[in-house]
Amino acid sequence: MAGHQAKLADVLTLPGRDDVARTLVSDAVRQAREAGKSSIRAWLPEHHPAMPALREHAFFPVRAPGILTYNDETPDGALAFLDEPRASVHFMLGDTDAI
């Protein structure tokens, strides 16, 4: 947590465990406050199941352009589902080199 901003790298729970997501986000907010941080950055897809927990803790969406690149080492067509606008994927800030 260097600098003025904390980063929430991931919110991973079992499906339907909104209570766990709320607890994880609450703990992250508490830890950031205790560390003297003035803000927290979380990077989640628009339809991520933890979004309600973030909104309950006053997180707000910020649209930021970005380019996602990856090395596709899967069989042909294995990632075709990613072409669907509401594809259910789990890709978080903690999956990048930014943390």
mmCIF file with all atom_site columns, C-alpha atoms in Angstrom:
data_model
loop_
_atom_site.group_PDB
_atom_site.id
_atom_site.type_symbol
_atom_site.label_atom_id
_atom_site.label_alt_id
_atom_site.label_comp_id
_atom_site.label_asym_id
_atom_site.label_entity_id
_atom_site.label_seq_id
_atom_site.pdbx_PDB_ins_code
_atom_site.Cartn_x
_atom_site.Cartn_y
_atom_site.Cartn_z
_atom_site.occupancy
_atom_site.B_iso_or_equiv
_atom_site.pdbx_formal_charge
_atom_site.auth_seq_id
_atom_site.auth_comp_id
_atom_site.auth_asym_id
_atom_site.auth_atom_id
_atom_site.pdbx_PDB_model_num
ATOM 1  C CA . MET A 1 1  ? 0.000   0.000   0.000   1.00 0.00 ? 1  MET A CA 1
ATOM 2  C CA . ALA A 1 2  ? 2.660   2.530   -0.970  1.00 0.00 ? 2  ALA A CA 1
ATOM 3  C CA . GLY A 1 3  ? 1.528   6.093   -1.643  1.00 0.00 ? 3  GLY A CA 1
ATOM 4  C CA . HIS A 1 4  ? -1.850  7.618   -0.843  1.00 0.00 ? 4  HIS A CA 1
ATOM 5  C CA . GLN A 1 5  ? -3.933  4.983   -2.609  1.00 0.00 ? 5  GLN A CA 1
ATOM 6  C CA . ALA A 1 6  ? -4.618  1.400   -1.563  1.00 0.00 ? 6  ALA A CA 1
ATOM 7  C CA . LYS A 1 7  ? -5.428  -1.215  -4.182  1.00 0.00 ? 7  LYS A CA 1
ATOM 8  C CA . LEU A 1 8  ? -8.058  -3.901  -3.753  1.00 0.00 ? 8  LEU A CA 1
ATOM 9  C CA . ALA A 1 9  ? -6.557  -6.636  -5.909  1.00 0.00 ? 9  ALA A CA 1
ATOM 10 C CA . ASP A 1 10 ? -9.367  -9.184  -5.789  1.00 0.00 ? 10 ASP A CA 1
ATOM 11 C CA . VAL A 1 11 ? -12.730 -10.071 -4.242  1.00 0.00 ? 11 VAL A CA 1
ATOM 12 C CA . LEU A 1 12 ? -13.101 -13.817 -4.652  1.00 0.00 ? 12 LEU A CA 1
ATOM 13 C CA . THR A 1 13 ? -15.987 -15.683 -3.032  1.00 0.00 ? 13 THR A CA 1
ATOM 14 C CA . LEU A 1 14 ? -18.107 -18.714 -3.694  1.00 0.00 ? 14 LEU A CA 1
ATOM 15 C CA . PRO A 1 15 ? -21.161 -17.957 -5.857  1.00 0.00 ? 15 PRO A CA 1
ATOM 16 C CA . GLY A 1 16 ? -23.975 -16.383 -3.878  1.00 0.00 ? 16 GLY A CA 1
ATOM 17 C CA . ARG A 1 17 ? -21.807 -15.478 -0.877  1.00 0.00 ? 17 ARG A CA 1
ATOM 18 C CA . ASP A 1 18 ? -22.560 -11.761 -0.927  1.00 0.00 ? 18 ASP A CA 1
ATOM 19 C CA . ASP A 1 19 ? -22.031 -11.705 2.846   1.00 0.00 ? 19 ASP A CA 1
ATOM 20 C CA . VAL A 1 20 ? -18.419 -12.780 2.345   1.00 0.00 ? 20 VAL A CA 1
ATOM 21 C CA . ALA A 1 21 ? -17.890 -10.150 -0.377  1.00 0.00 ? 21 ALA A CA 1
ATOM 22 C CA . ARG A 1 22 ? -19.218 -7.449  1.969   1.00 0.00 ? 22 ARG A CA 1
ATOM 23 C CA . THR A 1 23 ? -16.891 -8.638  4.741   1.00 0.00 ? 23 THR A CA 1
ATOM 24 C CA . LEU A 1 24 ? -13.856 -8.693  2.434   1.00 0.00 ? 24 LEU A CA 1
ATOM 25 C CA . VAL A 1 25 ? -14.554 -5.190  1.139   1.00 0.00 ? 25 VAL A CA 1
ATOM 26 C CA . SER A 1 26 ? -15.236 -3.901  4.661   1.00 0.00 ? 26 SER A CA 1
ATOM 27 C CA . ASP A 1 27 ? -11.929 -5.352  5.877   1.00 0.00 ? 27 ASP A CA 1
ATOM 28 C CA . ALA A 1 28 ? -10.079 -3.797  2.933   1.00 0.00 ? 28 ALA A CA 1
ATOM 29 C CA . VAL A 1 29 ? -11.577 -0.383  3.709   1.00 0.00 ? 29 VAL A CA 1
ATOM 30 C CA . ARG A 1 30 ? -10.635 -0.729  7.386   1.00 0.00 ? 30 ARG A CA 1
ATOM 31 C CA . GLN A 1 31 ? -7.057  -1.747  6.560   1.00 0.00 ? 31 GLN A CA 1
ATOM 32 C CA . ALA A 1 32 ? -6.678  1.156   4.127   1.00 0.00 ? 32 ALA A CA 1
ATOM 33 C CA . ARG A 1 33 ? -7.932  3.639   6.731   1.00 0.00 ? 33 ARG A CA 1
ATOM 34 C CA . GLU A 1 34 ? -5.595  2.215   9.364   1.00 0.00 ? 34 GLU A CA 1
ATOM 35 C CA . ALA A 1 35 ? -2.713  2.588   6.897   1.00 0.00 ? 35 ALA A CA 1
ATOM 36 C CA . GLY A 1 36 ? -3.621  6.252   6.331   1.00 0.00 ? 36 GLY A CA 1
ATOM 37 C CA . LYS A 1 37 ? -4.748  5.848   2.721   1.00 0.00 ? 37 LYS A CA 1
ATOM 38 C CA . SER A 1 38 ? -7.017  8.488   1.217   1.00 0.00 ? 38 SER A CA 1
ATOM 39 C CA . SER A 1 39 ? -8.527  6.254   -1.472  1.00 0.00 ? 39 SER A CA 1
ATOM 40 C CA . ILE A 1 40 ? -8.833  2.676   -2.673  1.00 0.00 ? 40 ILE A CA 1
ATOM 41 C CA . ARG A 1 41 ? -8.753  1.489   -6.275  1.00 0.00 ? 41 ARG A CA 1
ATOM 42 C CA . ALA A 1 42 ? -10.606 -1.657  -7.256  1.00 0.00 ? 42 ALA A CA 1
ATOM 43 C CA . TRP A 1 43 ? -10.782 -2.905  -10.815 1.00 0.00 ? 43 TRP A CA 1
ATOM 44 C CA . LEU A 1 44 ? -13.758 -5.139  -11.540 1.00 0.00 ? 44 LEU A CA 1
ATOM 45 C CA . PRO A 1 45 ? -15.847 -5.959  -14.587 1.00 0.00 ? 45 PRO A CA 1
ATOM 46 C CA . GLU A 1 46 ? -19.180 -4.120  -14.692 1.00 0.00 ? 46 GLU A CA 1
ATOM 47 C CA . HIS A 1 47 ? -21.186 -7.275  -13.921 1.00 0.00 ? 47 HIS A CA 1
ATOM 48 C CA . HIS A 1 48 ? -18.898 -8.688  -11.217 1.00 0.00 ? 48 HIS A CA 1
ATOM 49 C CA . PRO A 1 49 ? -20.881 -10.206 -8.310  1.00 0.00 ? 49 PRO A CA 1
ATOM 50 C CA . ALA A 1 50 ? -18.953 -8.082  -5.773  1.00 0.00 ? 50 ALA A CA 1
ATOM 51 C CA . MET A 1 51 ? -20.073 -4.755  -7.277  1.00 0.00 ? 51 MET A CA 1
ATOM 52 C CA . PRO A 1 52 ? -22.977 -4.351  -4.801  1.00 0.00 ? 52 PRO A CA 1
ATOM 53 C CA . ALA A 1 53 ? -20.544 -4.804  -1.891  1.00 0.00 ? 53 ALA A CA 1
ATOM 54 C CA . LEU A 1 54 ? -18.291 -2.091  -3.315  1.00 0.00 ? 54 LEU A CA 1
ATOM 55 C CA . ARG A 1 55 ? -21.214 0.286   -3.820  1.00 0.00 ? 55 ARG A CA 1
ATOM 56 C CA . GLU A 1 56 ? -22.281 -0.270  -0.195  1.00 0.00 ? 56 GLU A CA 1
ATOM 57 C CA . HIS A 1 57 ? -18.855 1.068   0.810   1.00 0.00 ? 57 HIS A CA 1
ATOM 58 C CA . ALA A 1 58 ? -19.100 4.193   -1.387  1.00 0.00 ? 58 ALA A CA 1
ATOM 59 C CA . PHE A 1 59 ? -17.011 2.905   -4.291  1.00 0.00 ? 59 PHE A CA 1
ATOM 60 C CA . PHE A 1 60 ? -18.139 4.428   -7.562  1.00 0.00 ? 60 PHE A CA 1
ATOM 61 C CA . PRO A 1 61 ? -17.523 3.396   -11.169 1.00 0.00 ? 61 PRO A CA 1
ATOM 62 C CA . VAL A 1 62 ? -14.911 5.215   -13.207 1.00 0.00 ? 62 VAL A CA 1
ATOM 63 C CA . ARG A 1 63 ? -14.631 4.335   -16.850 1.00 0.00 ? 63 ARG A CA 1
ATOM 64 C CA . ALA A 1 64 ? -11.011 4.226   -17.896 1.00 0.00 ? 64 ALA A CA 1
ATOM 65 C CA . PRO A 1 65 ? -9.873  3.137   -21.317 1.00 0.00 ? 65 PRO A CA 1
ATOM 66 C CA . GLY A 1 66 ? -7.489  0.271   -21.368 1.00 0.00 ? 66 GLY A CA 1
ATOM 67 C CA . ILE A 1 67 ? -6.076  -2.382  -23.568 1.00 0.00 ? 67 ILE A CA 1
ATOM 68 C CA . LEU A 1 68 ? -6.090  -5.980  -22.467 1.00 0.00 ? 68 LEU A CA 1
ATOM 69 C CA . THR A 1 69 ? -3.482  -8.206  -24.037 1.00 0.00 ? 69 THR A CA 1
ATOM 70 C CA . TYR A 1 70 ? -2.825  -11.845 -23.276 1.00 0.00 ? 70 TYR A CA 1
ATOM 71 C CA . ASN A 1 71 ? -1.081  -14.846 -24.725 1.00 0.00 ? 71 ASN A CA 1
ATOM 72 C CA . ASP A 1 72 ? -3.647  -17.318 -25.987 1.00 0.00 ? 72 ASP A CA 1
ATOM 73 C CA . GLU A 1 73 ? -2.225  -20.794 -25.535 1.00 0.00 ? 73 GLU A CA 1
ATOM 74 C CA . THR A 1 74 ? -5.547  -22.634 -25.724 1.00 0.00 ? 74 THR A CA 1
ATOM 75 C CA . PRO A 1 75 ? -7.011  -24.910 -28.412 1.00 0.00 ? 75 PRO A CA 1
ATOM 76 C CA . ASP A 1 76 ? -8.754  -23.131 -31.295 1.00 0.00 ? 76 ASP A CA 1
ATOM 77 C CA . GLY A 1 77 ? -12.117 -21.737 -30.237 1.00 0.00 ? 77 GLY A CA 1
ATOM 78 C CA . ALA A 1 78 ? -11.617 -22.360 -26.510 1.00 0.00 ? 78 ALA A CA 1
ATOM 79 C CA . LEU A 1 79 ? -11.922 -18.644 -25.737 1.00 0.00 ? 79 LEU A CA 1
ATOM 80 C CA . ALA A 1 80 ? -14.729 -17.870 -28.191 1.00 0.00 ? 80 ALA A CA 1
ATOM 81 C CA . PHE A 1 81 ? -17.081 -17.224 -25.241 1.00 0.00 ? 81 PHE A CA 1
ATOM 82 C CA . LEU A 1 82 ? -15.136 -14.003 -24.561 1.00 0.00 ? 82 LEU A CA 1
ATOM 83 C CA . ASP A 1 83 ? -16.836 -12.477 -27.623 1.00 0.00 ? 83 ASP A CA 1
ATOM 84 C CA . GLU A 1 84 ? -20.122 -12.415 -25.688 1.00 0.00 ? 84 GLU A CA 1
ATOM 85 C CA . PRO A 1 85 ? -20.728 -8.942  -24.158 1.00 0.00 ? 85 PRO A CA 1
ATOM 86 C CA . ARG A 1 86 ? -21.913 -10.431 -20.838 1.00 0.00 ? 86 ARG A CA 1
ATOM 87 C CA . ALA A 1 87 ? -19.392 -13.253 -20.690 1.00 0.00 ? 87 ALA A CA 1
ATOM 88 C CA . SER A 1 88 ? -18.812 -14.380 -17.133 1.00 0.00 ? 88 SER A CA 1
ATOM 89 C CA . VAL A 1 89 ? -15.077 -14.095 -16.548 1.00 0.00 ? 89 VAL A CA 1
ATOM 90 C CA . HIS A 1 90 ? -12.913 -13.422 -13.530 1.00 0.00 ? 90 HIS A CA 1
ATOM 91 C CA . PHE A 1 91 ? -10.065 -11.075 -14.359 1.00 0.00 ? 91 PHE A CA 1
ATOM 92 C CA . MET A 1 92 ? -8.869  -8.779  -11.601 1.00 0.00 ? 92 MET A CA 1
ATOM 93 C CA . LEU A 1 93 ? -6.197  -6.188  -10.938 1.00 0.00 ? 93 LEU A CA 1
ATOM 94 C CA . GLY A 1 94 ? -4.310  -8.877  -9.043  1.00 0.00 ? 94 GLY A CA 1
ATOM 95 C CA . ASP A 1 95 ? -4.052  -10.865 -12.281 1.00 0.00 ? 95 ASP A CA 1
ATOM 96 C CA . THR A 1 96 ? -1.927  -8.116  -13.842 1.00 0.00 ? 96 THR A CA 1
ATOM 97 C CA . ASP A 1 97 ? 1.550   -6.745  -13.372 1.00 0.00 ? 97 ASP A CA 1
ATOM 98 C CA . ALA A 1 98 ? 0.070   -3.584  -11.785 1.00 0.00 ? 98 ALA A CA 1
ATOM 99 C CA . ILE A 1 99 ? 0.178   -5.019  -8.247  1.00 0.00 ? 99 ILE A CA 1
#
